[in-house]
mmCIF file of C-alpha atoms in Angstrom:
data_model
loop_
_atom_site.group_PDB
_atom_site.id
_atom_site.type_symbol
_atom_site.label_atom_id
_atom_site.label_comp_id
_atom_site.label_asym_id
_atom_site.label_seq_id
_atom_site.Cartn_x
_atom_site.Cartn_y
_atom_site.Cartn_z
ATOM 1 C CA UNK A 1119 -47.486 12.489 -23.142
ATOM 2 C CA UNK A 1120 -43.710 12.048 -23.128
ATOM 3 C CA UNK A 1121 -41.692 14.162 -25.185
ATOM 4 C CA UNK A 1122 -38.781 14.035 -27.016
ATOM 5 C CA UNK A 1123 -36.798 15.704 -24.548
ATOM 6 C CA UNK A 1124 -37.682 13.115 -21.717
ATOM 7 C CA UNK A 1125 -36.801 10.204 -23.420
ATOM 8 C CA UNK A 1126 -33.193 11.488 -24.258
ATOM 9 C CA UNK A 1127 -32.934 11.966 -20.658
ATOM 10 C CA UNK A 1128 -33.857 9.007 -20.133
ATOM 11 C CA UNK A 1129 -31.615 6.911 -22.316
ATOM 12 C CA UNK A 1130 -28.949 8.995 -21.118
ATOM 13 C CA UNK A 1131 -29.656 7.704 -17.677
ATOM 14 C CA UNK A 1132 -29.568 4.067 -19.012
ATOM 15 C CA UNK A 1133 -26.558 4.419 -20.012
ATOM 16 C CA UNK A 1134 -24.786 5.907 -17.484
ATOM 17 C CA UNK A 1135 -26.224 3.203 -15.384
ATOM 18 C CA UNK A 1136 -24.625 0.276 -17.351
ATOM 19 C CA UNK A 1137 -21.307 1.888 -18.167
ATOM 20 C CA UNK A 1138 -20.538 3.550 -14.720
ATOM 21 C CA UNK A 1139 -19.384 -0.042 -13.504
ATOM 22 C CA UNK A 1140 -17.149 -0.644 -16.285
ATOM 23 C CA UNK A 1141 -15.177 2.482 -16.017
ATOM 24 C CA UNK A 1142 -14.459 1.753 -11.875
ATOM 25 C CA UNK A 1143 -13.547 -1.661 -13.086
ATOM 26 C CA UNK A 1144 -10.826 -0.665 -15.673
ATOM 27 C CA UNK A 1145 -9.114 1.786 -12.929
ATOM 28 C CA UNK A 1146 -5.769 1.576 -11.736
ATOM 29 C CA UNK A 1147 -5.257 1.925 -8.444
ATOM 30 C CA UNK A 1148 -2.288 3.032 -6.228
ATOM 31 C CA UNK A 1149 -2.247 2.599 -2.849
ATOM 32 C CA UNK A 1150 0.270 2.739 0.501
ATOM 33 C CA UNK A 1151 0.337 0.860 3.531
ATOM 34 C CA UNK A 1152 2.295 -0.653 6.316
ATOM 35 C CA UNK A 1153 2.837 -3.850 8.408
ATOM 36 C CA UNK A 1154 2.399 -1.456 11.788
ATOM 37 C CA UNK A 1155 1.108 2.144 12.453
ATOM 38 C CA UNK A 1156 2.816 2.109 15.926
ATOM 39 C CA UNK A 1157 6.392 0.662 15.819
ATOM 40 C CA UNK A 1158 9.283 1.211 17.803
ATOM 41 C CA UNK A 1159 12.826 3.305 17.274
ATOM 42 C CA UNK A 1160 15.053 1.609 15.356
ATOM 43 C CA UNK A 1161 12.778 -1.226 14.719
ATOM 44 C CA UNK A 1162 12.336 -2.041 11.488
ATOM 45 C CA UNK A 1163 8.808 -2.490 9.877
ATOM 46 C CA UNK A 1164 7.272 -3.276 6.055
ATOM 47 C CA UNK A 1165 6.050 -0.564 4.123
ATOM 48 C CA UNK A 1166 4.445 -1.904 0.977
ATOM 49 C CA UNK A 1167 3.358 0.115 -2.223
ATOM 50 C CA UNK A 1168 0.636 -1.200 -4.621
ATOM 51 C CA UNK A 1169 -0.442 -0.731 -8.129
ATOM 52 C CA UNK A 1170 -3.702 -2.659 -9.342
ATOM 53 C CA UNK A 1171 -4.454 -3.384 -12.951
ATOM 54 C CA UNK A 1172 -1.053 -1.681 -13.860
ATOM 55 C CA UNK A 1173 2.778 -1.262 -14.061
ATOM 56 C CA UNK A 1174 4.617 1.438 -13.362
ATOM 57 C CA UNK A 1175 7.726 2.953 -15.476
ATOM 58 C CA UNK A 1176 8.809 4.699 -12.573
ATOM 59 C CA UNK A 1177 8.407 4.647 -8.792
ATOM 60 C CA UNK A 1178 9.431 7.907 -6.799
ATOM 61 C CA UNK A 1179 9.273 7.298 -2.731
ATOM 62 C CA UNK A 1180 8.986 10.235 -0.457
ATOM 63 C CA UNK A 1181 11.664 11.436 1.284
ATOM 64 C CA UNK A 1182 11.127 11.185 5.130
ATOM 65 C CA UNK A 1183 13.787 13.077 7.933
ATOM 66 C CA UNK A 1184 15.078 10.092 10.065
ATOM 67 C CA UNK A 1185 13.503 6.812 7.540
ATOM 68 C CA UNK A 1186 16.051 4.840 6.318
ATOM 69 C CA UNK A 1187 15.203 1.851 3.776
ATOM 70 C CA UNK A 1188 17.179 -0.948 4.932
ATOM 71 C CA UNK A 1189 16.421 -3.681 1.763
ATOM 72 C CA UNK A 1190 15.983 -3.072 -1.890
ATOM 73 C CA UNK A 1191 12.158 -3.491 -2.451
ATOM 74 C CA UNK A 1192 10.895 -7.125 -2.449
ATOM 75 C CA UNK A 1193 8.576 -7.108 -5.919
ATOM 76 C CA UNK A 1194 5.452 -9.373 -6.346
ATOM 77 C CA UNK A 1195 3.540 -9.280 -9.007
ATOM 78 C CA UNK A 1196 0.065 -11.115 -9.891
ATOM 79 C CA UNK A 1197 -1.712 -11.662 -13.119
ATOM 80 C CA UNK A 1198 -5.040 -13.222 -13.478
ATOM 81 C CA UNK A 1199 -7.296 -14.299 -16.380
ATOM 82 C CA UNK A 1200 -10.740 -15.117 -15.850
ATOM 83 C CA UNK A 1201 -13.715 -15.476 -18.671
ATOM 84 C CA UNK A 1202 -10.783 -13.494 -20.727
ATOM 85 C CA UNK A 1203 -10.943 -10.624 -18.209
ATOM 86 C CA UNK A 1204 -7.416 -9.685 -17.127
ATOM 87 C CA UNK A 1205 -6.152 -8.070 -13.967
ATOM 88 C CA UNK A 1206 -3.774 -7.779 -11.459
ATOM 89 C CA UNK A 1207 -1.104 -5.964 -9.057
ATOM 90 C CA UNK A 1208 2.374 -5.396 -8.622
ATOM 91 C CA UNK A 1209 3.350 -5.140 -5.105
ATOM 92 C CA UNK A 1210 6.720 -3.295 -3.780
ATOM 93 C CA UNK A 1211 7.636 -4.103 0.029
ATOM 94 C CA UNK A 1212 10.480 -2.289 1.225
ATOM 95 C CA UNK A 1213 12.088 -2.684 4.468
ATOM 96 C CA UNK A 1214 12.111 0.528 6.433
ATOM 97 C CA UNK A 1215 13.400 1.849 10.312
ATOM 98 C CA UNK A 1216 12.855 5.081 12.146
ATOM 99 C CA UNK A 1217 16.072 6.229 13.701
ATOM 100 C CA UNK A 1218 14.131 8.606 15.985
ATOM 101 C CA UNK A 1219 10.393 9.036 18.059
ATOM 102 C CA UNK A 1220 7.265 11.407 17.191
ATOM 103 C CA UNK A 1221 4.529 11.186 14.899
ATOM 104 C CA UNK A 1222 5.782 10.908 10.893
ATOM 105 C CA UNK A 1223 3.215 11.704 7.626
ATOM 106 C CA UNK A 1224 4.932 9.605 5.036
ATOM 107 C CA UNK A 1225 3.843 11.584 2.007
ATOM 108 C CA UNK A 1226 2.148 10.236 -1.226
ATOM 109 C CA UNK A 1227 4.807 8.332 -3.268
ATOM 110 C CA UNK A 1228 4.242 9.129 -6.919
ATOM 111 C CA UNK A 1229 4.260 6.630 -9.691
ATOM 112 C CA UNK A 1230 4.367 6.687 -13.794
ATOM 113 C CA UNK A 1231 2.069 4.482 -15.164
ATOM 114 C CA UNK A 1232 0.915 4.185 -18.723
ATOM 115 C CA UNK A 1233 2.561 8.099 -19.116
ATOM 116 C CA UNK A 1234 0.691 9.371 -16.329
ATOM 117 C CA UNK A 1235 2.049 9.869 -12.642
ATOM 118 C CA UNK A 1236 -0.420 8.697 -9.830
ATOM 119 C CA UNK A 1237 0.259 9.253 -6.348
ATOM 120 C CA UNK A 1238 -0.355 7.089 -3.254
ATOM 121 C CA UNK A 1239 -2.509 7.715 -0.681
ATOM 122 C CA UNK A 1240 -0.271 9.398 2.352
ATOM 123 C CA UNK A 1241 0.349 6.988 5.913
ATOM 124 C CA UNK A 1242 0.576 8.538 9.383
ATOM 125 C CA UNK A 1243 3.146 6.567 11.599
ATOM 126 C CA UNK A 1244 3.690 6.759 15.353
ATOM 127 C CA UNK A 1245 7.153 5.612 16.758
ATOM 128 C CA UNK A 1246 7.545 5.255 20.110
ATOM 129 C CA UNK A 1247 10.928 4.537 22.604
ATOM 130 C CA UNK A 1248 12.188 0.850 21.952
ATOM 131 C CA UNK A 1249 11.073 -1.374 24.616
ATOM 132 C CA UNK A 1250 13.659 -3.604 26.266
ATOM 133 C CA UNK A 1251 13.372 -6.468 27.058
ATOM 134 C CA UNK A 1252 14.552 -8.924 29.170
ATOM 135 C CA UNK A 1253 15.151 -12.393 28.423
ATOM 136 C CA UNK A 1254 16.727 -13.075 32.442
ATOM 137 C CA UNK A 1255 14.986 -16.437 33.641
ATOM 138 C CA UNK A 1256 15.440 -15.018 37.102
ATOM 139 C CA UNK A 1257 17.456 -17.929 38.593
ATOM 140 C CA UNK A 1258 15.831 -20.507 37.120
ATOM 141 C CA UNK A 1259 17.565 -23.498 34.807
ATOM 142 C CA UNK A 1260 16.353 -22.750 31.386
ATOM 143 C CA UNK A 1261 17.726 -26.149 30.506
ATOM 144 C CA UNK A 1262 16.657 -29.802 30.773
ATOM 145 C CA UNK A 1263 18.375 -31.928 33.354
ATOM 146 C CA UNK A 1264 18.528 -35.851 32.424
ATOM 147 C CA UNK A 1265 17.753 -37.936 35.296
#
């Protein structure tokens, strides 16, 4: 026979099960990344900051020994409606260069959003010497020659 106890246990199981996915869903999310993980010295490269299903109040970037942001942040931001349901991202791309070589940890950057800060997940970046090249067409006429 099935007692009291067990069919608690089970309702509590129920629902867990159906309101787990809703809670994941309504999460905001704040996330790093970059156009390269290997770029060159003085080279410069996109590093791009993400908040989904939120705004922030405040972003704080982490300071980095030899990164230098080049542009103010390019800002893109996406809403969509579907069925009612709302979400969307705002997207800051910033315009960074390494002045020197080695292996950087670009810390979390931390962000306020609805009162609370969040912080990024952290990005590990190797720069390597630049590579020069050479655009010499060896003796050859680079240009067309009318007849």
């Amino acid at each position: 026979m099935i007692g009291i106890r067990e069919v608690r246990h089970f309702c509590r199981c129920i629902i867990i099960i159906v309101f787990l996915p809703w809670t994941t869903l309504c999460q905001v999310k704040f996330t790093a990344e970059t156009s390269q993980v290997q770029v060159e010295a003085n080279t410069p490269f996109l590093l791009i900051y993400k908040i989904i299903d939120g705004q922030s109040d405040e972003l704080e970037l982490p300071q980095v020994k030899d990164l230098t942001i080049q542009k103010r942040p390019n800002v893109e931001t996406s809403v969509t409606i579907i069925n009612g349901k709302k979400s969307g991202y705002v997207k800051y791309t910033y315009q960074v260069v390494f002045s020197k070589e080695g292996k950087f940890i670009l810390p979390p950057a931390r962000a306020k959003i609805d009162g609370k800060w969040l912080q990024s997940n952290s990005l590990t970046i190797e720069v390597g010497k630049p590579v020069v090249r050479n655009y010499d067409s060896k003796g050859r006429d680079v240009f067309l020659k009318q007849f």
